[in-house]
Tab-separated table of C-alpha atoms in Angstrom:
chain	number	residue	atom	x	y	z
D	1	MET	CA	-149.549	-94.978	-178.662
D	2	GLN	CA	-148.125	-96.985	-175.782
D	3	THR	CA	-148.551	-96.331	-172.052
D	4	SER	CA	-145.865	-97.006	-169.416
D	5	LYS	CA	-144.853	-100.394	-168.033
D	6	LEU	CA	-145.064	-100.032	-164.879
D	7	VAL	CA	-131.463	-91.961	-140.758
D	8	ARG	CA	-122.615	-86.493	-125.049
D	9	LEU	CA	-124.758	-86.355	-122.261
D	10	THR	CA	-122.249	-83.796	-120.902
D	11	ALA	CA	-123.000	-81.527	-123.792
D	12	VAL	CA	-126.757	-81.403	-123.194
D	13	SER	CA	-126.693	-78.268	-121.083
D	14	ALA	CA	-124.356	-76.559	-123.551
D	15	ILE	CA	-126.705	-77.106	-126.486
D	16	ALA	CA	-130.079	-76.860	-124.746
D	17	ALA	CA	-130.783	-73.285	-125.779
D	18	LEU	CA	-129.802	-73.930	-129.383
D	19	ALA	CA	-131.835	-77.109	-129.487
D	20	LEU	CA	-134.951	-75.401	-128.153
D	21	THR	CA	-134.788	-72.688	-130.786
D	22	ALA	CA	-134.205	-75.274	-133.505
D	23	CYS	CA	-137.229	-77.396	-132.580
D	24	SER	CA	-140.406	-75.915	-133.979
D	25	ASP	CA	-142.761	-78.817	-133.187
D	26	SER	CA	-143.915	-78.300	-129.611
D	27	GLY	CA	-146.828	-80.674	-129.997
D	28	SER	CA	-144.829	-83.877	-129.752
D	29	SER	CA	-143.361	-83.588	-126.264
D	30	ASP	CA	-144.714	-86.965	-125.126
D	31	SER	CA	-143.059	-88.692	-128.055
D	32	ALA	CA	-139.850	-86.748	-127.517
D	33	ASN	CA	-139.784	-87.694	-123.829
D	34	THR	CA	-140.312	-91.345	-124.713
D	35	ASP	CA	-137.511	-91.254	-127.266
D	36	SER	CA	-135.248	-89.428	-124.807
D	37	SER	CA	-135.921	-92.045	-122.138
D	38	ALA	CA	-135.120	-94.834	-124.560
D	39	ALA	CA	-131.949	-93.040	-125.539
D	40	SER	CA	-130.893	-92.671	-121.919
D	41	GLU	CA	-131.406	-96.380	-121.316
D	42	SER	CA	-129.173	-97.167	-124.262
D	43	ALA	CA	-126.626	-94.610	-123.103
D	44	ASP	CA	-126.551	-96.168	-119.651
D	45	GLY	CA	-125.368	-99.400	-121.217
D	46	ASN	CA	-128.593	-101.397	-121.009
D	47	GLY	CA	-128.603	-102.096	-124.749
D	48	SER	CA	-126.303	-104.341	-126.728
D	49	ASN	CA	-125.299	-101.302	-128.792
D	50	ALA	CA	-123.600	-99.617	-125.827
D	51	GLU	CA	-120.374	-101.423	-126.646
D	52	SER	CA	-119.746	-101.490	-130.382
D	53	ASN	CA	-117.502	-103.819	-132.304
D	54	ASN	CA	-115.468	-101.232	-134.192
D	55	PRO	CA	-112.593	-103.207	-135.746
D	56	ALA	CA	-110.479	-100.077	-136.352
D	57	ASP	CA	-106.862	-100.014	-135.184
D	58	GLU	CA	-106.621	-97.701	-132.156
D	59	SER	CA	-103.001	-96.811	-132.991
D	60	GLN	CA	-103.999	-94.697	-136.026
D	61	PHE	CA	-105.830	-92.130	-133.902
D	62	PRO	CA	-106.128	-89.197	-133.770
D	63	ILE	CA	-107.350	-88.886	-137.349
D	64	THR	CA	-108.534	-85.841	-139.288
D	65	VAL	CA	-111.408	-85.843	-141.782
D	66	GLU	CA	-111.839	-82.856	-144.086
D	67	HIS	CA	-115.274	-81.938	-145.428
D	68	ALA	CA	-117.309	-78.977	-146.685
D	69	LEU	CA	-118.158	-77.617	-143.232
D	70	GLY	CA	-114.714	-77.803	-141.702
D	71	GLU	CA	-112.089	-80.214	-140.470
D	72	THR	CA	-112.940	-82.854	-137.901
D	73	VAL	CA	-110.395	-84.397	-135.534
D	74	ILE	CA	-111.355	-87.723	-133.991
D	75	GLU	CA	-109.041	-88.288	-131.037
D	76	SER	CA	-109.712	-91.966	-130.330
D	77	LYS	CA	-111.479	-94.952	-131.818
D	78	PRO	CA	-115.226	-94.271	-131.730
D	79	GLU	CA	-117.305	-96.990	-130.135
D	80	ARG	CA	-120.676	-95.250	-129.790
D	81	VAL	CA	-121.759	-94.151	-133.252
D	82	ALA	CA	-124.708	-91.903	-134.106
D	83	THR	CA	-125.782	-90.859	-137.581
D	84	VAL	CA	-128.009	-88.162	-139.071
D	85	GLY	CA	-129.171	-87.675	-142.653
D	86	TRP	CA	-130.063	-90.391	-145.141
D	87	ALA	CA	-128.509	-93.881	-144.888
D	88	ASN	CA	-125.293	-92.929	-143.054
D	89	HIS	CA	-126.120	-95.594	-140.450
D	90	GLU	CA	-125.627	-98.245	-143.118
D	91	VAL	CA	-121.877	-97.649	-143.182
D	92	PRO	CA	-121.167	-98.677	-139.569
D	93	LEU	CA	-123.686	-101.501	-139.925
D	94	ALA	CA	-121.769	-102.803	-142.936
D	95	PHE	CA	-118.726	-103.087	-140.649
D	96	GLY	CA	-120.632	-104.825	-137.848
D	97	ILE	CA	-121.276	-101.711	-135.744
D	98	VAL	CA	-124.867	-101.095	-134.635
D	99	PRO	CA	-125.375	-97.343	-134.093
D	100	VAL	CA	-126.695	-96.057	-130.788
D	101	GLY	CA	-128.889	-93.648	-132.749
D	102	MET	CA	-129.773	-93.035	-136.387
D	103	SER	CA	-132.212	-91.183	-138.614
D	104	LYS	CA	-135.763	-92.425	-138.828
D	105	SER	CA	-136.807	-93.415	-142.348
D	106	THR	CA	-139.889	-91.364	-143.181
D	107	TRP	CA	-140.298	-92.375	-146.838
D	108	GLY	CA	-140.197	-95.761	-148.540
D	109	ASP	CA	-140.503	-97.793	-145.340
D	110	ASP	CA	-142.673	-100.861	-145.919
D	111	ASP	CA	-144.031	-101.272	-142.377
D	112	GLU	CA	-143.793	-97.668	-141.099
D	113	ASN	CA	-141.496	-98.570	-138.212
D	114	GLY	CA	-138.911	-96.040	-139.365
D	115	ILE	CA	-136.341	-98.618	-140.467
D	116	MET	CA	-135.798	-99.811	-144.031
D	117	PRO	CA	-136.000	-103.600	-144.514
D	118	TRP	CA	-132.325	-103.989	-145.448
D	119	THR	CA	-131.386	-102.150	-142.259
D	120	GLU	CA	-133.696	-104.336	-140.175
D	121	ASP	CA	-132.125	-107.432	-141.711
D	122	LYS	CA	-128.596	-106.248	-140.866
D	123	ILE	CA	-129.412	-105.308	-137.273
D	124	ALA	CA	-131.026	-108.726	-136.783
D	125	GLU	CA	-127.998	-110.425	-138.348
D	126	LEU	CA	-125.687	-108.607	-135.926
D	127	GLY	CA	-127.925	-109.375	-132.952
D	128	GLY	CA	-128.124	-105.727	-131.988
D	129	GLU	CA	-130.930	-103.786	-130.372
D	130	GLU	CA	-132.884	-101.252	-132.396
D	131	PRO	CA	-131.086	-97.899	-132.277
D	132	VAL	CA	-132.774	-94.743	-131.067
D	133	LEU	CA	-134.515	-93.229	-134.100
D	134	PHE	CA	-134.083	-89.509	-134.754
D	135	ASP	CA	-137.112	-87.951	-136.457
D	136	GLU	CA	-135.591	-85.195	-138.581
D	137	THR	CA	-138.851	-84.013	-140.151
D	138	ASP	CA	-138.507	-80.630	-138.432
D	139	GLY	CA	-134.716	-80.595	-138.288
D	140	ILE	CA	-132.028	-82.355	-136.276
D	141	PRO	CA	-133.282	-83.287	-132.766
D	142	PHE	CA	-130.096	-82.146	-131.026
D	143	GLU	CA	-131.010	-83.127	-127.471
D	144	GLN	CA	-132.061	-86.594	-128.594
D	145	VAL	CA	-128.756	-87.026	-130.401
D	146	ALA	CA	-126.877	-85.841	-127.314
D	147	ASP	CA	-128.789	-88.308	-125.126
D	148	THR	CA	-127.247	-91.214	-127.042
D	149	GLN	CA	-123.769	-90.077	-125.914
D	150	PRO	CA	-122.050	-90.689	-129.265
D	151	ASP	CA	-118.287	-90.711	-129.781
D	152	VAL	CA	-118.784	-89.659	-133.410
D	153	ILE	CA	-121.681	-88.424	-135.568
D	154	LEU	CA	-121.682	-89.519	-139.204
D	155	ALA	CA	-123.422	-87.220	-141.706
D	156	ALA	CA	-121.571	-87.596	-145.008
D	157	TYR	CA	-124.880	-87.679	-146.885
D	158	SER	CA	-127.042	-85.014	-145.286
D	159	GLY	CA	-128.294	-81.460	-145.545
D	160	LEU	CA	-126.540	-80.087	-142.473
D	161	THR	CA	-126.274	-76.319	-142.267
D	162	GLN	CA	-123.216	-74.712	-140.707
D	163	GLU	CA	-125.327	-74.032	-137.604
D	164	ASP	CA	-126.406	-77.680	-137.449
D	165	TYR	CA	-122.790	-78.769	-137.773
D	166	ASP	CA	-121.585	-76.363	-135.072
D	167	THR	CA	-124.306	-77.508	-132.680
D	168	LEU	CA	-123.679	-81.206	-133.274
D	169	SER	CA	-119.941	-80.629	-132.873
D	170	GLN	CA	-120.609	-79.663	-129.245
D	171	ILE	CA	-121.881	-83.210	-128.767
D	172	ALA	CA	-119.231	-85.202	-130.662
D	173	PRO	CA	-116.963	-84.934	-133.722
D	174	VAL	CA	-119.059	-84.708	-136.889
D	175	VAL	CA	-118.233	-86.053	-140.359
D	176	ALA	CA	-120.137	-83.903	-142.881
D	177	TYR	CA	-120.487	-83.982	-146.674
D	178	PRO	CA	-117.578	-83.338	-149.072
D	179	ASP	CA	-119.090	-80.582	-151.218
D	180	LYS	CA	-122.755	-79.528	-151.241
D	181	PRO	CA	-125.675	-80.723	-149.085
D	182	TRP	CA	-127.555	-83.775	-150.323
D	183	THR	CA	-125.162	-84.426	-153.214
D	184	THR	CA	-122.889	-87.140	-151.781
D	185	SER	CA	-122.749	-90.335	-153.824
D	186	ALA	CA	-123.202	-93.686	-152.107
D	187	PHE	CA	-119.531	-94.463	-152.664
D	188	ASP	CA	-118.314	-91.116	-151.290
D	189	MET	CA	-120.612	-91.581	-148.303
D	190	VAL	CA	-118.947	-94.923	-147.603
D	191	SER	CA	-115.460	-93.405	-147.954
D	192	LEU	CA	-116.111	-90.444	-145.639
D	193	ASP	CA	-118.138	-92.248	-142.981
D	194	ALA	CA	-115.672	-95.146	-142.954
D	195	ALA	CA	-112.812	-92.672	-142.490
D	196	GLY	CA	-114.649	-91.232	-139.486
D	197	LEU	CA	-114.708	-94.704	-137.954
D	198	GLY	CA	-111.018	-95.260	-138.609
D	199	LEU	CA	-111.889	-97.757	-141.336
D	200	ALA	CA	-110.773	-95.920	-144.481
D	201	ASP	CA	-109.142	-98.980	-146.076
D	202	GLU	CA	-112.141	-101.128	-145.261
D	203	GLY	CA	-114.359	-98.467	-146.826
D	204	GLU	CA	-112.494	-98.686	-150.107
D	205	LYS	CA	-112.810	-102.477	-150.067
D	206	LEU	CA	-116.539	-102.149	-149.410
D	207	ASN	CA	-116.866	-99.771	-152.358
D	208	GLU	CA	-115.045	-102.210	-154.619
D	209	ASP	CA	-117.455	-104.955	-153.591
D	210	LEU	CA	-120.516	-102.730	-154.089
D	211	LYS	CA	-119.353	-101.657	-157.544
D	212	LYS	CA	-118.849	-105.302	-158.517
D	213	GLN	CA	-122.391	-106.099	-157.384
D	214	VAL	CA	-123.696	-103.234	-159.519
D	215	ASP	CA	-121.684	-104.375	-162.549
D	216	ASP	CA	-122.866	-107.966	-162.133
D	217	ALA	CA	-126.509	-106.880	-161.886
D	218	MET	CA	-126.192	-104.576	-164.889
D	219	ALA	CA	-124.787	-107.458	-166.936
D	220	ASN	CA	-128.139	-109.226	-166.502
D	221	TYR	CA	-129.843	-106.454	-168.494
D	222	PRO	CA	-127.729	-105.795	-171.591
D	223	GLU	CA	-130.562	-103.760	-173.119
D	224	LEU	CA	-129.928	-101.050	-170.509
D	225	LYS	CA	-126.235	-100.585	-171.271
D	226	GLY	CA	-125.638	-97.170	-172.824
D	227	LYS	CA	-129.259	-96.040	-172.498
D	228	LYS	CA	-129.900	-92.430	-171.448
D	229	PRO	CA	-132.417	-92.168	-168.575
D	230	LEU	CA	-133.832	-88.963	-167.131
D	231	PHE	CA	-134.937	-89.187	-163.486
D	232	THR	CA	-137.995	-86.980	-163.079
D	233	SER	CA	-141.279	-86.735	-161.135
D	234	PHE	CA	-144.300	-86.904	-163.412
D	235	GLY	CA	-147.544	-85.815	-161.815
D	236	GLY	CA	-145.553	-84.209	-158.989
D	237	ALA	CA	-142.866	-81.568	-159.430
D	238	SER	CA	-143.191	-81.845	-163.204
D	239	SER	CA	-146.211	-80.764	-165.258
D	240	GLU	CA	-147.184	-80.463	-168.892
D	241	SER	CA	-145.416	-77.077	-169.116
D	242	MET	CA	-142.303	-77.933	-167.089
D	243	ILE	CA	-140.158	-81.016	-166.732
D	244	GLY	CA	-138.034	-81.347	-163.625
D	245	PHE	CA	-135.105	-83.716	-163.304
D	246	TYR	CA	-132.225	-84.684	-161.055
D	247	THR	CA	-128.783	-83.519	-162.160
D	248	LEU	CA	-125.656	-85.629	-161.789
D	249	ASP	CA	-125.084	-83.938	-158.423
D	250	ASP	CA	-127.942	-86.019	-157.062
D	251	PRO	CA	-127.008	-89.589	-156.055
D	252	ARG	CA	-129.920	-91.053	-158.012
D	253	ALA	CA	-128.791	-89.673	-161.364
D	254	GLY	CA	-125.090	-89.908	-160.556
D	255	PHE	CA	-125.450	-93.572	-159.661
D	256	LEU	CA	-127.057	-94.358	-163.010
D	257	GLU	CA	-124.031	-92.953	-164.821
D	258	GLU	CA	-121.671	-94.924	-162.568
D	259	ALA	CA	-123.690	-98.073	-163.296
D	260	GLY	CA	-123.122	-97.820	-167.037
D	261	PHE	CA	-125.979	-95.679	-168.309
D	262	GLU	CA	-125.260	-92.678	-170.506
D	263	THR	CA	-126.387	-89.176	-169.532
D	264	PRO	CA	-128.762	-86.991	-171.594
D	265	GLU	CA	-127.240	-83.738	-172.818
D	266	ILE	CA	-129.680	-81.567	-170.883
D	267	VAL	CA	-128.640	-83.236	-167.617
D	268	LYS	CA	-124.967	-82.671	-168.436
D	269	GLU	CA	-125.660	-79.031	-169.264
D	270	TYR	CA	-127.460	-78.234	-166.031
D	271	THR	CA	-125.084	-80.265	-163.883
D	272	GLY	CA	-122.222	-78.029	-164.960
D	273	ASN	CA	-124.166	-74.768	-164.615
D	274	SER	CA	-126.249	-75.217	-161.489
D	275	ASP	CA	-125.796	-75.283	-157.731
D	276	SER	CA	-128.872	-77.469	-157.357
D	277	PHE	CA	-129.410	-81.211	-157.674
D	278	TRP	CA	-132.897	-80.617	-159.153
D	279	GLU	CA	-133.728	-78.451	-162.148
D	280	GLU	CA	-136.898	-77.603	-164.043
D	281	VAL	CA	-137.062	-76.530	-167.676
D	282	SER	CA	-139.892	-75.429	-169.927
D	283	THR	CA	-141.298	-77.852	-172.463
D	284	GLU	CA	-141.432	-75.079	-175.081
D	285	ASN	CA	-138.401	-76.704	-176.698
D	286	PRO	CA	-139.213	-80.413	-176.513
D	287	GLU	CA	-136.238	-81.251	-178.720
D	288	GLN	CA	-134.081	-80.761	-175.598
D	289	PHE	CA	-135.252	-84.234	-174.590
D	290	ASP	CA	-134.793	-85.990	-177.927
D	291	ASP	CA	-131.843	-88.067	-176.703
D	292	VAL	CA	-133.637	-89.272	-173.552
D	293	ASP	CA	-134.189	-93.008	-174.034
D	294	PHE	CA	-136.539	-93.377	-171.073
D	295	PHE	CA	-137.876	-91.511	-168.051
D	296	ILE	CA	-137.796	-92.696	-164.435
D	297	SER	CA	-140.390	-91.257	-162.076
D	298	TYR	CA	-141.599	-92.023	-158.594
D	299	SER	CA	-145.136	-93.335	-158.645
D	300	SER	CA	-148.075	-91.414	-157.243
D	301	GLY	CA	-149.024	-94.637	-155.497
D	302	ASP	CA	-151.969	-95.071	-157.838
D	303	GLU	CA	-151.367	-96.954	-161.082
D	304	ALA	CA	-154.365	-95.334	-162.731
D	305	ALA	CA	-153.139	-91.857	-161.774
D	306	ASP	CA	-149.680	-92.652	-163.149
D	307	LYS	CA	-151.232	-93.787	-166.410
D	308	GLU	CA	-153.341	-90.636	-166.562
D	309	ALA	CA	-150.313	-88.395	-165.951
D	310	LEU	CA	-148.474	-90.020	-168.845
D	311	GLU	CA	-151.476	-89.894	-171.157
D	312	LYS	CA	-151.849	-86.156	-170.493
D	313	MET	CA	-148.268	-85.624	-171.572
D	314	GLN	CA	-148.791	-87.829	-174.620
D	315	ALA	CA	-151.776	-85.672	-175.590
D	316	ASP	CA	-150.012	-82.363	-175.006
D	317	PRO	CA	-148.888	-80.644	-178.242
D	318	LEU	CA	-145.375	-80.072	-176.861
D	319	THR	CA	-144.503	-83.008	-174.606
D	320	SER	CA	-145.989	-85.430	-177.114
D	321	LYS	CA	-143.043	-84.531	-179.360
D	322	ILE	CA	-140.604	-86.087	-176.900
D	323	PRO	CA	-139.936	-89.579	-178.312
D	324	ALA	CA	-139.669	-91.408	-174.977
D	325	ILE	CA	-142.975	-89.925	-173.793
D	326	ALA	CA	-144.763	-90.491	-177.077
D	327	GLU	CA	-143.671	-94.135	-177.069
D	328	GLY	CA	-144.461	-94.702	-173.394
D	329	ARG	CA	-140.911	-95.387	-172.240
D	330	VAL	CA	-141.584	-94.296	-168.666
D	331	VAL	CA	-140.914	-96.353	-165.538
D	332	PHE	CA	-142.901	-95.481	-162.413
D	333	LEU	CA	-141.087	-96.715	-159.292
D	334	GLU	CA	-143.313	-97.854	-156.443
D	335	ASN	CA	-143.249	-95.653	-153.351
D	336	GLY	CA	-141.813	-98.352	-151.115
D	337	PRO	CA	-138.419	-99.869	-150.443
D	338	LEU	CA	-137.669	-100.390	-154.136
D	339	GLY	CA	-138.301	-96.723	-154.881
D	340	ALA	CA	-136.166	-95.722	-151.909
D	341	SER	CA	-133.363	-97.995	-153.108
D	342	ALA	CA	-133.065	-95.862	-156.251
D	343	ASN	CA	-131.153	-93.532	-153.927
D	344	PRO	CA	-128.441	-96.148	-153.406
D	345	SER	CA	-126.675	-96.999	-150.169
D	346	PRO	CA	-124.288	-99.717	-148.947
D	347	LEU	CA	-127.045	-102.027	-147.692
D	348	SER	CA	-129.763	-101.227	-150.234
D	349	ILE	CA	-127.500	-102.096	-153.179
D	350	PRO	CA	-127.118	-105.801	-152.278
D	351	TRP	CA	-130.762	-105.884	-151.161
D	352	GLY	CA	-132.399	-104.573	-154.311
D	353	ILE	CA	-130.068	-103.682	-157.187
D	354	ASP	CA	-131.235	-106.501	-159.435
D	355	ASP	CA	-134.905	-105.643	-158.826
D	356	TYR	CA	-134.171	-101.984	-159.559
D	357	PHE	CA	-132.556	-102.746	-162.892
D	358	ALA	CA	-135.360	-105.193	-163.692
D	359	ALA	CA	-137.873	-102.377	-163.149
D	360	LEU	CA	-135.913	-100.059	-165.443
D	361	ASN	CA	-135.713	-102.767	-168.064
D	362	THR	CA	-139.526	-102.799	-168.393
D	363	ALA	CA	-139.235	-99.602	-170.462
D	364	PHE	CA	-137.847	-101.706	-173.315
D	365	GLU	CA	-139.513	-105.100	-172.905
D	366	ALA	CA	-142.096	-104.499	-175.646
D	367	GLU	CA	-139.537	-103.321	-178.189
């Protein structure tokens, strides 16, 4: 038996009441005041981000962007860009625009400063000041967003509710997701957010470049081509009696298919018959997982605990019948930047795609 290899000031009064009801954490007023002050300084033009370098052609405006929560009209070229949700800030950064405000990274950050390393590198490369960071742990901080005085708010990959969208729209035009919350692929995020900047053509060129980088990295690991991974969470949301997994609606699983992996039948089945990007099924019929070549799971942060979680499943009378589990073909992704990069984005792909595929390849190195 093997074990595993191991993101307008004038609208503030209009949204104040809504913002107060939306904010449930009253114990962080000092922090909020500090963030608000920093935002005001940036909004007053004291930061290098106050004047962006949006290369869009002004003559194409106004433009209209359609999405799941409505239709957004952007009247003129946006210069001050704010983003909410995961990784949307990476799109303007890829085009040389440092946002005035963006979501704080609360998972996978290596130094706990709220900014992923690939984002830090890009901001430094552009010579921009650190944007105001929006802590969305308890929801969108509407007043903080308003304080940055954005011309547009990018949220193509996010979990905005209709109420969130309506409130943010009182601040600036909002670009939301195309279908369901938290299901936007990295490439669709680029397309939508780029369109909101007036850079639709540039967005398509960026996607072409990103896809080439993915293809080139995948070519370094021919053993992975055609393999069927299942992205799960052993020792967390999954247990011996249930196995949870991301469907193709989730960017993590969807990206693997786009990269050249095949998709297990159970993932295909639930993708077509579910409104969720995460499903859980009983292990009573372990043959459902027979075609899974290997499992991908986030690590618990403790190698010994990861090993123990796998060994429990290998000893279980049901899950031990799943070939990939029995043979130890499980990859535990570290809970740092590499693990976060498994949810791909325009800056994380060039930063870590080869390392990501190298980690996945460890499932087959002993074969």
